[in-house]
Short mmCIF file of C-alpha atoms and ligand atoms in Angstrom, two decimals:
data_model
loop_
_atom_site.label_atom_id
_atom_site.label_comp_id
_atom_site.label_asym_id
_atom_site.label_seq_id
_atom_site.Cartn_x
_atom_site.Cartn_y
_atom_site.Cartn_z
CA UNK A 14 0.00 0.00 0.00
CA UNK A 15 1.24 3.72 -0.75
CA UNK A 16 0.92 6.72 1.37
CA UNK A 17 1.41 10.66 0.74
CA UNK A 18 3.55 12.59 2.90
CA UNK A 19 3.53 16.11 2.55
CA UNK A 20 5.48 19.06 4.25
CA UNK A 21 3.11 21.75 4.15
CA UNK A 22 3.08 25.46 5.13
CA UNK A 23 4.33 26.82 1.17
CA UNK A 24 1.58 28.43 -0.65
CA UNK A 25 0.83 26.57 -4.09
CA UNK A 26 1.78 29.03 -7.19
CA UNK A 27 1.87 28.43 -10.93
CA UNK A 28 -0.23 26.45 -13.09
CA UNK A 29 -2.08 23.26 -13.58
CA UNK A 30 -4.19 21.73 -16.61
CA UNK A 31 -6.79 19.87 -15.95
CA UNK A 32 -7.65 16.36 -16.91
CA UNK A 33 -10.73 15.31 -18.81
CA UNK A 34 -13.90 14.71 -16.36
CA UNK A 35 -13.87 11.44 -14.48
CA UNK A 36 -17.96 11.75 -14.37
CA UNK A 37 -18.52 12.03 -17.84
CA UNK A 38 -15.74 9.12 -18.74
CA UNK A 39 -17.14 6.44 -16.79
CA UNK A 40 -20.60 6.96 -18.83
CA UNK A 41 -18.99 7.64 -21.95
CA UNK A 42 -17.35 4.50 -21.53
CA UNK A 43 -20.19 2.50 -21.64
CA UNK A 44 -22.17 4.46 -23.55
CA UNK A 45 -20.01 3.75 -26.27
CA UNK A 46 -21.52 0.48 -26.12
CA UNK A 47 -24.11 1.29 -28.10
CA UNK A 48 -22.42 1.42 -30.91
CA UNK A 49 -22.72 -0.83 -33.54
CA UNK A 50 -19.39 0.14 -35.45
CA UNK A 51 -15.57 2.14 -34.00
CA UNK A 52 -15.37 5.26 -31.86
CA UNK A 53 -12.29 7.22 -30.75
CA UNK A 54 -12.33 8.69 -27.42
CA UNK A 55 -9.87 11.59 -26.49
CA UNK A 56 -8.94 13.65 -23.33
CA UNK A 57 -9.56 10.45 -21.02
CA UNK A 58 -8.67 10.62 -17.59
CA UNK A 59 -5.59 8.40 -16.69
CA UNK A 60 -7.39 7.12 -13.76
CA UNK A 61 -7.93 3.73 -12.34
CA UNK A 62 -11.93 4.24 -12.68
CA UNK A 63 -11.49 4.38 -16.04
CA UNK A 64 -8.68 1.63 -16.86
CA UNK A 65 -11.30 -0.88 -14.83
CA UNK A 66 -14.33 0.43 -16.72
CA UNK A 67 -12.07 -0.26 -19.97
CA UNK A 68 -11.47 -3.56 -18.52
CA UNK A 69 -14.72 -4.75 -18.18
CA UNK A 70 -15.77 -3.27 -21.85
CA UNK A 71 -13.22 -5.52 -23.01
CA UNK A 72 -14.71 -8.56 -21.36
CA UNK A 73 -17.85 -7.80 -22.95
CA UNK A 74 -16.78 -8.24 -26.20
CA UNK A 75 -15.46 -4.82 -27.39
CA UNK A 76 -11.78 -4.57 -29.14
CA UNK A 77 -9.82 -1.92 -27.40
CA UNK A 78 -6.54 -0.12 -29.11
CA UNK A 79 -4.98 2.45 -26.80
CA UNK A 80 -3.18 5.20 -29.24
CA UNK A 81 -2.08 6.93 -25.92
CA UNK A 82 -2.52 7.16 -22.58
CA UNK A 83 -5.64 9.59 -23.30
CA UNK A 84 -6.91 8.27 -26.06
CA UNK A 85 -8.90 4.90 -27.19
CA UNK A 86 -10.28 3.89 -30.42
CA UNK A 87 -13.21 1.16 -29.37
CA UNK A 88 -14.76 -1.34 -31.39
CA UNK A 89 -18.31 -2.46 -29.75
CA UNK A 90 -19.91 -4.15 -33.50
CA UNK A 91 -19.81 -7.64 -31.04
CA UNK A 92 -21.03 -7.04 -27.31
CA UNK A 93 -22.03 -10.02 -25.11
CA UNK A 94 -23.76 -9.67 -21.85
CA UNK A 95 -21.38 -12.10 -19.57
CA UNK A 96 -21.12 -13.11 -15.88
CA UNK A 97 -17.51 -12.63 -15.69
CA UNK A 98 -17.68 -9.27 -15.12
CA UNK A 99 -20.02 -9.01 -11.86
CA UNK A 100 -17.02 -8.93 -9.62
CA UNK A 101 -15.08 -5.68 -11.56
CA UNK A 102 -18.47 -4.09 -11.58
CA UNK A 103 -19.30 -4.11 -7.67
CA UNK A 104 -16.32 -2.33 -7.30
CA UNK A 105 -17.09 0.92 -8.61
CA UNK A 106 -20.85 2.70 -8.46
CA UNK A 107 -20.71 3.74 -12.03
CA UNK A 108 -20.80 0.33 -13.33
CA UNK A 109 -24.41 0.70 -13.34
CA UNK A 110 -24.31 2.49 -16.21
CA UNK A 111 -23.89 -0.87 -18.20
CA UNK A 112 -27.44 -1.58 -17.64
CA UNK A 113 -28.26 1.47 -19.66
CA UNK A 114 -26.24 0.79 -22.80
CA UNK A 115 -26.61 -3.56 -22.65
CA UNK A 116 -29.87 -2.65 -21.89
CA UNK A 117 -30.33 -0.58 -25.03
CA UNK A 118 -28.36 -2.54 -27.20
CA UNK A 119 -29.40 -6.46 -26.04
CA UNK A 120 -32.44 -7.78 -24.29
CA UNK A 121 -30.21 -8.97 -20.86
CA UNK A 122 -27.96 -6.45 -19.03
CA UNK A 123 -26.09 -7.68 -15.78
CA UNK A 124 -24.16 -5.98 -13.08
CA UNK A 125 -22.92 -6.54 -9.09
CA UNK A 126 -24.80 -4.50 -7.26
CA UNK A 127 -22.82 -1.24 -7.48
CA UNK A 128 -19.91 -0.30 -5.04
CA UNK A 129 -18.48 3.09 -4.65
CA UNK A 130 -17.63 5.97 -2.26
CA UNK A 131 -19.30 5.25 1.17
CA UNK A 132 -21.92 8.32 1.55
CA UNK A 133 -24.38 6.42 2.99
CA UNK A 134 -27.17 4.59 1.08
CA UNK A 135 -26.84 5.01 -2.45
CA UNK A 136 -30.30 3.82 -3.90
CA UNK A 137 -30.69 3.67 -7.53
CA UNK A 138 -34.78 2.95 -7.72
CA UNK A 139 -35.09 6.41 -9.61
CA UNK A 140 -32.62 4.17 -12.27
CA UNK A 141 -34.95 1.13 -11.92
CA UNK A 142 -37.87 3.43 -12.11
CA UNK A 143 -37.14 4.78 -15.30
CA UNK A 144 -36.13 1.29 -17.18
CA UNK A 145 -39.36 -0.53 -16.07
CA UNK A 146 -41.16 2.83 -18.03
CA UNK A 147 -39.78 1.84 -21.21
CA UNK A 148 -40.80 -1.22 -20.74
CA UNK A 149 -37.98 -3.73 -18.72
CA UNK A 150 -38.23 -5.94 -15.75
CA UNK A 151 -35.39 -5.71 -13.27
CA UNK A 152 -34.55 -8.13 -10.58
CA UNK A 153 -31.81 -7.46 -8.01
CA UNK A 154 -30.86 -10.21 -5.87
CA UNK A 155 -27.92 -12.12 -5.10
CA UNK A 156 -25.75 -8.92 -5.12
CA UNK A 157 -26.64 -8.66 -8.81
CA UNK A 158 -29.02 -6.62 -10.48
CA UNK A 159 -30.41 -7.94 -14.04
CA UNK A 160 -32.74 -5.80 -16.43
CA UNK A 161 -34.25 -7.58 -19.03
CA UNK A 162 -36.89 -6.63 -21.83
CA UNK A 163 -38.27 -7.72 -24.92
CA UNK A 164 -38.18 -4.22 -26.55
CA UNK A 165 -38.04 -0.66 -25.32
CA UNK A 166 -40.57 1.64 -25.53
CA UNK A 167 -40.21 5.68 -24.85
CA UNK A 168 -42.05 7.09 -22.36
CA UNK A 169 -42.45 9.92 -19.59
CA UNK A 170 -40.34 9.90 -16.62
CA UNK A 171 -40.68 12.12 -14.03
CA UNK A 172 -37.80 12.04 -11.42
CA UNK A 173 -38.30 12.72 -8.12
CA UNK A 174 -34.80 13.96 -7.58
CA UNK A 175 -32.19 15.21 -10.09
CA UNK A 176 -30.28 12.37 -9.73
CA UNK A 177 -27.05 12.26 -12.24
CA UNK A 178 -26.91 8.25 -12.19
CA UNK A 179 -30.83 7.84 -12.86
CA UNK A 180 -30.63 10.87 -15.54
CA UNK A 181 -27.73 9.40 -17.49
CA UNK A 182 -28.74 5.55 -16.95
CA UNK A 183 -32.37 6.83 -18.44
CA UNK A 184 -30.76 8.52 -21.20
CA UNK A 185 -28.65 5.03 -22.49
CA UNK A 186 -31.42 3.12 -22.04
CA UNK A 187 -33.61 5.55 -24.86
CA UNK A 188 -31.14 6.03 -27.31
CA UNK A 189 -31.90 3.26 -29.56
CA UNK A 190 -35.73 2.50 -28.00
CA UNK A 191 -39.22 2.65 -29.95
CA UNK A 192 -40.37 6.48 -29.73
CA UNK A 193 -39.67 9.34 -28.14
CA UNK A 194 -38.31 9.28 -24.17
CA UNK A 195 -39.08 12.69 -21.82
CA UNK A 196 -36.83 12.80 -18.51
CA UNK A 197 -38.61 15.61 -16.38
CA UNK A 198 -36.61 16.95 -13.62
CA UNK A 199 -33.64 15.65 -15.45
CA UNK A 200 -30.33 16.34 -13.54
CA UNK A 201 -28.08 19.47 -15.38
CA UNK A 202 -24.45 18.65 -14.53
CA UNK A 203 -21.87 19.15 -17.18
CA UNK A 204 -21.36 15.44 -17.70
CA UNK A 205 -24.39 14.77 -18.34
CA UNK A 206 -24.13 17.48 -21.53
CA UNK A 207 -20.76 15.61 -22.40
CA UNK A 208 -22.52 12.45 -22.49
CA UNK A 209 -25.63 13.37 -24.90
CA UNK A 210 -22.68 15.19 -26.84
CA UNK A 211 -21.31 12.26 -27.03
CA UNK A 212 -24.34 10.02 -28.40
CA UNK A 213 -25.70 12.76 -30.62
CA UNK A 214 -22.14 12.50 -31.96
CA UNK A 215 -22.46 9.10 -32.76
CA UNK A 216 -26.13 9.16 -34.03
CA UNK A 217 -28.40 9.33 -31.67
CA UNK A 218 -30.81 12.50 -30.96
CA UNK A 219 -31.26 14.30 -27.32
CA UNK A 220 -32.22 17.01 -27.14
CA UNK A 221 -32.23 19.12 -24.03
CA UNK A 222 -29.55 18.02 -21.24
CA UNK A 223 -28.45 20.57 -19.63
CA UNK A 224 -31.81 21.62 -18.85
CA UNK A 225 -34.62 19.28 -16.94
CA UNK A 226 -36.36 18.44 -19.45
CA UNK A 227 -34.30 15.90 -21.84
CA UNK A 228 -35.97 14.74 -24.64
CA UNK A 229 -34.27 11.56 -26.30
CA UNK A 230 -36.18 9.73 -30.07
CA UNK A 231 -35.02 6.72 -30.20
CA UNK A 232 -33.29 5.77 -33.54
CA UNK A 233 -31.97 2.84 -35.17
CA UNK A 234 -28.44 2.32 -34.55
CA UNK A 235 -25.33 4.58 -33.28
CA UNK A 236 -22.76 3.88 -36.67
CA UNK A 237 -19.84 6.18 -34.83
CA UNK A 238 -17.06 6.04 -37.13
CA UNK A 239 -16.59 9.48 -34.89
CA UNK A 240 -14.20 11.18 -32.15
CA UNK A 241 -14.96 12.50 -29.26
CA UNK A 242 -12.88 14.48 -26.83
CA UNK A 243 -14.25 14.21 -23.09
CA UNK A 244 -15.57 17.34 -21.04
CA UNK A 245 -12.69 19.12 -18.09
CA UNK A 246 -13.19 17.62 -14.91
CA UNK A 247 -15.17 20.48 -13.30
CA UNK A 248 -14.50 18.82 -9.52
CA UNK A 249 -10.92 19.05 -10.35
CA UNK A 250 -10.90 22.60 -11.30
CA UNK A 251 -12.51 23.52 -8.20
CA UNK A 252 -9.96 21.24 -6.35
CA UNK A 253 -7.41 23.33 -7.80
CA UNK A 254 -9.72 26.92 -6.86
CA UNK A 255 -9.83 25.26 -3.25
CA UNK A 256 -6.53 24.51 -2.49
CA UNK A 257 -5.62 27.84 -3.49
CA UNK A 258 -7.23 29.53 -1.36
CA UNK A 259 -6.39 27.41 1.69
CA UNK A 260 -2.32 27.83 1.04
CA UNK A 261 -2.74 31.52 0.34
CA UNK A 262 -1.03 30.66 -3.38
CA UNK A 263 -1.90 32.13 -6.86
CA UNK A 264 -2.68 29.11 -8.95
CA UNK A 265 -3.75 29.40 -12.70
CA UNK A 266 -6.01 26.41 -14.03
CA UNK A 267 -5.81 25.70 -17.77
CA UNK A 268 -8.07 23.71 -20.27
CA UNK A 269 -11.17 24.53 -17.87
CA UNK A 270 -14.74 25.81 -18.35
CA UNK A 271 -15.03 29.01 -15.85
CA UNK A 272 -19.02 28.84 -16.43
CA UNK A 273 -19.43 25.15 -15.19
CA UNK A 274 -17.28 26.53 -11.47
CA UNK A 275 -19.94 29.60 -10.76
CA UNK A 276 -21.25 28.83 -7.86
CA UNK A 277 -17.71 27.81 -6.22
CA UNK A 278 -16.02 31.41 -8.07
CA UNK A 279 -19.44 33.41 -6.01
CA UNK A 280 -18.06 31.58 -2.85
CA UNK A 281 -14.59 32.56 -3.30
CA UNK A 282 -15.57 35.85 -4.33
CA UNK A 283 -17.80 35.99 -0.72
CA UNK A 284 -14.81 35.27 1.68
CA UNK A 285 -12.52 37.35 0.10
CA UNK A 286 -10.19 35.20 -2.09
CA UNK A 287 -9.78 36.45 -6.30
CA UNK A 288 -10.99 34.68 -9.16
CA UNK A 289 -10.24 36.35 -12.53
CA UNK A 290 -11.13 33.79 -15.48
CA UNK A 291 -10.39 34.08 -19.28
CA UNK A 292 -10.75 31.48 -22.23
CA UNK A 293 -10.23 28.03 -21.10
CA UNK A 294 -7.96 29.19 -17.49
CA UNK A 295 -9.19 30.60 -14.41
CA UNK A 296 -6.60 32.08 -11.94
CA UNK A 297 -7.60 31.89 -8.44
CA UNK A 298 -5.24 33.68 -5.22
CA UNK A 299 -5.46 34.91 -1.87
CA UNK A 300 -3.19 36.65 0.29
CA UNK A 301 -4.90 36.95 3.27
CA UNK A 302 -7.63 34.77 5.97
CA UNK A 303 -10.65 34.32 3.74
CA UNK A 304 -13.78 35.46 6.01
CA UNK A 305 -16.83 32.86 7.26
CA UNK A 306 -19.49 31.42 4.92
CA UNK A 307 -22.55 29.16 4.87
CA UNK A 308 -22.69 26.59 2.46
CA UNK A 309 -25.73 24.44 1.00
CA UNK A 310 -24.61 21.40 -1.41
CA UNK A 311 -27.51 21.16 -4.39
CA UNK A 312 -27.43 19.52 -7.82
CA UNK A 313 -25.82 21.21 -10.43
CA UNK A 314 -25.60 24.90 -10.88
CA UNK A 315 -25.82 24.72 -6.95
CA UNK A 316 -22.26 24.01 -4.93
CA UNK A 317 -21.56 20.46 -5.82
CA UNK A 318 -21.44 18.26 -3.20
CA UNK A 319 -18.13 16.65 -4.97
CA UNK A 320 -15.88 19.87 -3.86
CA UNK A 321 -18.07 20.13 -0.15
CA UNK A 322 -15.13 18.81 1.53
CA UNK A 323 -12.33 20.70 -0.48
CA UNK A 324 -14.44 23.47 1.31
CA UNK A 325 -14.63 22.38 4.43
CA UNK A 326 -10.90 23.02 4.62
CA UNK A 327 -10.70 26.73 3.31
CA UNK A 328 -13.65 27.16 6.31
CA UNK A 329 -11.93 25.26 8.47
CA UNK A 330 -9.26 28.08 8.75
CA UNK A 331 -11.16 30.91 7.44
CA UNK A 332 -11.88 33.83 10.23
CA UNK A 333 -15.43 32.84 12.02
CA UNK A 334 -17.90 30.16 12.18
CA UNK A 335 -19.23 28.53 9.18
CA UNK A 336 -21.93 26.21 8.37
CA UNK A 337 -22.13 23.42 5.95
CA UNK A 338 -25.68 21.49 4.92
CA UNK A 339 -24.61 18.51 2.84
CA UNK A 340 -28.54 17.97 1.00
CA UNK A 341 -26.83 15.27 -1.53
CA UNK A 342 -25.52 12.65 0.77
CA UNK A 343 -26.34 11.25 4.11
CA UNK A 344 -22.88 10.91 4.93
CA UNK A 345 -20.24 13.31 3.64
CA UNK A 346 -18.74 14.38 6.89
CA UNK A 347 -16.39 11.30 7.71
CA UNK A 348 -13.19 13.88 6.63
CA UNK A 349 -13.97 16.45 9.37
CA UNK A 350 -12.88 13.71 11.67
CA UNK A 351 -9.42 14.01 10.47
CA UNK A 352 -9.18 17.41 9.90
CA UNK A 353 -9.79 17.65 13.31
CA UNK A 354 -6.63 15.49 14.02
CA UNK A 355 -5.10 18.39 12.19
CA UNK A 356 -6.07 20.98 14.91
CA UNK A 357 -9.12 21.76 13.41
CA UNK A 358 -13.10 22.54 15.35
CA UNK A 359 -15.61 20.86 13.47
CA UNK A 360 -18.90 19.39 14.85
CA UNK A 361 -20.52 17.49 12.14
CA UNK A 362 -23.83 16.38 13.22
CA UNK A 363 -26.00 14.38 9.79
CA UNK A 364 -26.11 16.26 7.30
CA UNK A 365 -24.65 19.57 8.53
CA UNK A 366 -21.96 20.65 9.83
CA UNK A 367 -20.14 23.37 12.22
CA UNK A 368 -16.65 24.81 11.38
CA UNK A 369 -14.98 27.33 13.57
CA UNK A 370 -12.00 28.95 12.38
CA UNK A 371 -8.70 27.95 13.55
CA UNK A 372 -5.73 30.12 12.03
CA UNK A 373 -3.61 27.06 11.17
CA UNK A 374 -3.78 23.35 11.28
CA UNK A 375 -0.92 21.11 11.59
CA UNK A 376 0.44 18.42 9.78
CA UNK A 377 -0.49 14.74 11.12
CA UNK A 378 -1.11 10.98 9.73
CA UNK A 379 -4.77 10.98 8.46
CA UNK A 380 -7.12 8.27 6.69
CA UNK A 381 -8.93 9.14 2.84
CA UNK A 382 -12.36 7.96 3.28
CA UNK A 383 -13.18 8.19 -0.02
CA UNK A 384 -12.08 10.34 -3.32
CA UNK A 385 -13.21 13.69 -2.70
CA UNK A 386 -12.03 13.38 1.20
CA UNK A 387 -8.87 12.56 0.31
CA UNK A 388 -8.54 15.40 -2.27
CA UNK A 389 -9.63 17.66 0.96
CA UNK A 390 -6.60 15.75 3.39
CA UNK A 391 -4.57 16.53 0.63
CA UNK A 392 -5.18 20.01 0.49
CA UNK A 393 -4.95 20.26 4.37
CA UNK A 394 -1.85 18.71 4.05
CA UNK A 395 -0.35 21.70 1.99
CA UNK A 396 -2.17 23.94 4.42
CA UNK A 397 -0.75 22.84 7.13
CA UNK A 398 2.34 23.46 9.22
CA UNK A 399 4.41 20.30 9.84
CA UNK A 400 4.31 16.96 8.05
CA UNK A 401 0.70 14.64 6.70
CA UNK A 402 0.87 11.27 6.10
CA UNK A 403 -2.36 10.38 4.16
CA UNK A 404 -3.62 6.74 4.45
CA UNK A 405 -5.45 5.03 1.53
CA UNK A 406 -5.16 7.30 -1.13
CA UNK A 407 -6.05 4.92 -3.36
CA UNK A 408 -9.59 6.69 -2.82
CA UNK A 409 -7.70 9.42 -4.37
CA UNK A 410 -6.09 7.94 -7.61
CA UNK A 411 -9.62 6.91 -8.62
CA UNK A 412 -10.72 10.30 -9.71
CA UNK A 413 -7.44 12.23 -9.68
CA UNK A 414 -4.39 11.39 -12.51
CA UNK A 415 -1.18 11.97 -11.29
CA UNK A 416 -2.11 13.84 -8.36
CA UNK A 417 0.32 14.14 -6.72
CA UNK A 418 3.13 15.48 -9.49
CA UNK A 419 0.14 17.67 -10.22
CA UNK A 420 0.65 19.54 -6.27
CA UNK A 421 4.28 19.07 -6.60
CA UNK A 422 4.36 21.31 -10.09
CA UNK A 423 2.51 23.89 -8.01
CA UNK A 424 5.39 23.66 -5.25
CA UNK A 425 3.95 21.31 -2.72
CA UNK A 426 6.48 19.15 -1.11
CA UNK A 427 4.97 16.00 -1.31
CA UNK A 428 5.92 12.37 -1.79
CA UNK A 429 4.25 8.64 -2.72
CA UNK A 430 5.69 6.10 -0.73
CA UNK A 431 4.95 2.70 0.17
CA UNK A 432 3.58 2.27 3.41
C1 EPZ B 26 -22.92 11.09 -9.16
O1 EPZ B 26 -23.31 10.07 -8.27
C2 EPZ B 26 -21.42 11.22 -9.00
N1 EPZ B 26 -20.79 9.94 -9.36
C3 EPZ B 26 -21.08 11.58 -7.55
O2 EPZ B 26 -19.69 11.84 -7.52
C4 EPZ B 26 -21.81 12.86 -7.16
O3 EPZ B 26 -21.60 13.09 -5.79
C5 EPZ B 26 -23.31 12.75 -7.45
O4 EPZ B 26 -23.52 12.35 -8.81
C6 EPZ B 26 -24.03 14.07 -7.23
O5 EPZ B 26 -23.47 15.05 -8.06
C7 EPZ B 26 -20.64 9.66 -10.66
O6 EPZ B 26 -21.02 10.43 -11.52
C8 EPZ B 26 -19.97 8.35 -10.98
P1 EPZ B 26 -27.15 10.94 -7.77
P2 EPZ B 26 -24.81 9.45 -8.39
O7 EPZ B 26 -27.86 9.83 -8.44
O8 EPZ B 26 -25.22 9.43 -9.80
C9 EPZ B 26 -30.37 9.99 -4.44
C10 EPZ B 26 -17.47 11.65 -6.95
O9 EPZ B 26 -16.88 12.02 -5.92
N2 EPZ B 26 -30.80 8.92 -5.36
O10 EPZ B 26 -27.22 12.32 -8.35
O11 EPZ B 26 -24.81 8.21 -7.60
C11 EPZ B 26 -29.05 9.61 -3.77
O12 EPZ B 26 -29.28 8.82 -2.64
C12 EPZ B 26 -18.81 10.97 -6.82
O13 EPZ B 26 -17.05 11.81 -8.12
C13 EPZ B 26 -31.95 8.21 -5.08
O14 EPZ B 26 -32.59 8.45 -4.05
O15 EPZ B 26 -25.61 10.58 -7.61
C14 EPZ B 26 -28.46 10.94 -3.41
O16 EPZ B 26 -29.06 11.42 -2.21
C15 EPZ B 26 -19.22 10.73 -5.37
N3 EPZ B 26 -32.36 7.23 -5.93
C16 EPZ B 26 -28.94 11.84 -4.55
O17 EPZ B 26 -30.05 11.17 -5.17
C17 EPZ B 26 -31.68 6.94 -7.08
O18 EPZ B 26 -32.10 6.05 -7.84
C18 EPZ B 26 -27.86 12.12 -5.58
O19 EPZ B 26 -27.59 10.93 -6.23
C19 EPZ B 26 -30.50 7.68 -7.36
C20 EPZ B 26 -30.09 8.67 -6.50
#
């Protein structure tokens, strides 16, 4: 097992590019399997979600050529719903996304009941809502979930929550079904634009995402025989933005979309950090203690619950007390318990949480609980004065390529070693 240890205390300065969007590439990924001919995909995250989502395409049939380590030319003309991959898929959450596409493309689709970040229950009956309108039966039992269906036939879903998974799942399972599908109260986050971008690139025709109202008419078959380049990571940008502020740096992000990081930018902008964006960068700095805020987490263009804990830590030292309502998850909180190891005050009680200032925390060995917490122990860790150790990050190299020569390019004086 590896750890990071990082001397902390030096403000991060320079610049950073971002990768492409781990969110949208594990549903590109399998959305590709709807294609009954070749696709290139470009600006892939070199993650380890995405080299096990590639992994279990492969098992299913497809012919995989990597022409670097960014970019994948698929071939998904032969795709056979198999057994062998329930294991790989319980490890991840997003592997539910195969039920979409195998759904849309065969009559059986397969999968271990999905794994993933622990934030509490993750229920995914707005997903099995939406098939069973076009016209499936799904059965989950013995750790597996199995969607079957003669054919599929659009229809009107209304969601009761903007749920990404559901919205995305819905959309794979339309693309090639009888009629027209409506997904009211459709979720709005970037990926799930990059992902009808995608399909519509390969022949299919949404309309809508970004909005929440997505309207998908089913045709007959995705040919491809196209490229695609996947969306910025939008999390990552604001992981950049965050840790930032926190080390008092100046850090400039490259091959980002400014308008997709609004609500984190009004945030900065509230506590007293700068944001100045232009073209695909956004330069973020802060010379001074960043003032108390209140934050609510709500689906996209509301903060994102995926940079709530990168937050936590600029309000864990920012002058004041500071509130935190995580609406997303049930349990998001797990990383104040190791900030506070770090000198921090921070009373998380469900969903919300209570951060009063400290002026400094201080460097000590602390556990990733999952990706986005580690991301925030990492930031602490170049906040701090003294020396992290930071346990399990292989939360962290799930969403996050080369992370840490990413921090080190900035001036962070951290190392990967084994345990
Ligand atoms: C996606 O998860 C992301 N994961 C999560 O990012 C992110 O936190 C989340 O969207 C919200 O933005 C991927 O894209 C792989 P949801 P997802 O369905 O799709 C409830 C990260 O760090 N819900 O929008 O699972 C659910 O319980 C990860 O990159 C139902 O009740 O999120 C939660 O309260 C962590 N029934 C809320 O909706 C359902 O059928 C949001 O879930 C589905 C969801």
């Amino acid at each position: 097992m590896e750890k990071l240890v990082i001397k902390g205390g030096t403000p991060l300065k320079g610049s950073v590019t971002v990768s492409g969007a781990k969110n949208a590439a594990v549903a590109i990924l399998p959305a590709a399997l709807l294609i009954d001919g070749v696709c290139t995909i470009d600006n892939l995250p070199n993650i380890s979600d995405v080299k096990l989502y590639v992994k279990i395409i492969e098992s299913l049939g497809a012919k995989i050529e990597w022409k670097n380590e960014h970019e994948i030319v698929l071939d998904t003309r032969h795709i056979e719903c198999t057994d062998e991959t329930l294991d790989l898929t319980r490890k991840f959450r997003a592997s539910y996304y195969l039920l979409g596409s195998l759904l849309g493309r065969s009559k059986v689709a397969k999968v271990g009941s999905p794994g993933g970040c622990n934030l509490g229950s993750r229920p995914i009956d707005l997903h099995i809502k939406g098939f069973e309108a076009l016209g499936a039966t799904v059965d989950v039992s013995n750790g597996n979930i199995t969607a079957t269906r003669d054919k599929l036939v659009g229809n009107s879903i209304y969601l009761d929550f903007a749920s990404v998974g559901a919205t995305i799942n819905i959309m794979l399972a339309s693309v090639l079904a009888e009629g027209t599908t409506t997904i009211d109260n459709a979720a709005k986050e970037p990926h799930i634009v990059d992902v009808a971008n995608f399909l519509n690139t390969m022949g299919a025709d949404i309309r809508g995402a970004g909005t929440d109202i997505i309207k998908i008419h089913g045709v007959e078959k995705l040919t491809g025989n196209k490229s695609y380049s996947v969306v910025p990571d939008q999390i990552e940008t604001g992981t950049f933005m965050l840790a930032a502020v926190a080390t008092k740096g100046d850090i400039t992000i490259k091959n980002c979309i400014s308008k997709h990081l609004e609500s984190v930018t009004a945030k900065l902008l509230e506590i007293g950090a700068n944001v100045e964006s232009s073209g695909d960068e956004i330069r973020v700095w802060c010379d001074k203690r960043t003032s108390k805020a209140n934050i609510k987490t709500l689906p996209y263009p509301g903060f994102p619950t995926d940079l709530q804990p990168q937050m936590g830590v600029v309000l864990a030292i920012s002058d004041g007390t500071s509130i935190i309502n995580e609406s997303i998850w049930e349990s998001r909180f797990q990383y104040t318990n190791e900030l506070n190891k770090m000198g921090a005050k921070i009373t998380a009680q469900g969903k919300s949480a209570v951060f009063e200032g400290v002026e400094t925390l201080y460097g000590a060995p602390v556990y990733s609980t999952d990706l986005r917490a580690g991301a925030a122990l990492l930031i602490a860790g170049c906040a701090a004065q003294g020396t992290t150790e930071i346990y399990n990050i292989e939360h962290i190299d799930r969403g996050y390529e080369k992370i840490e020569e990413k921090f080190r390019q900035l001036g962070s004086n951290i190392q990967r070693v084994e345990e």
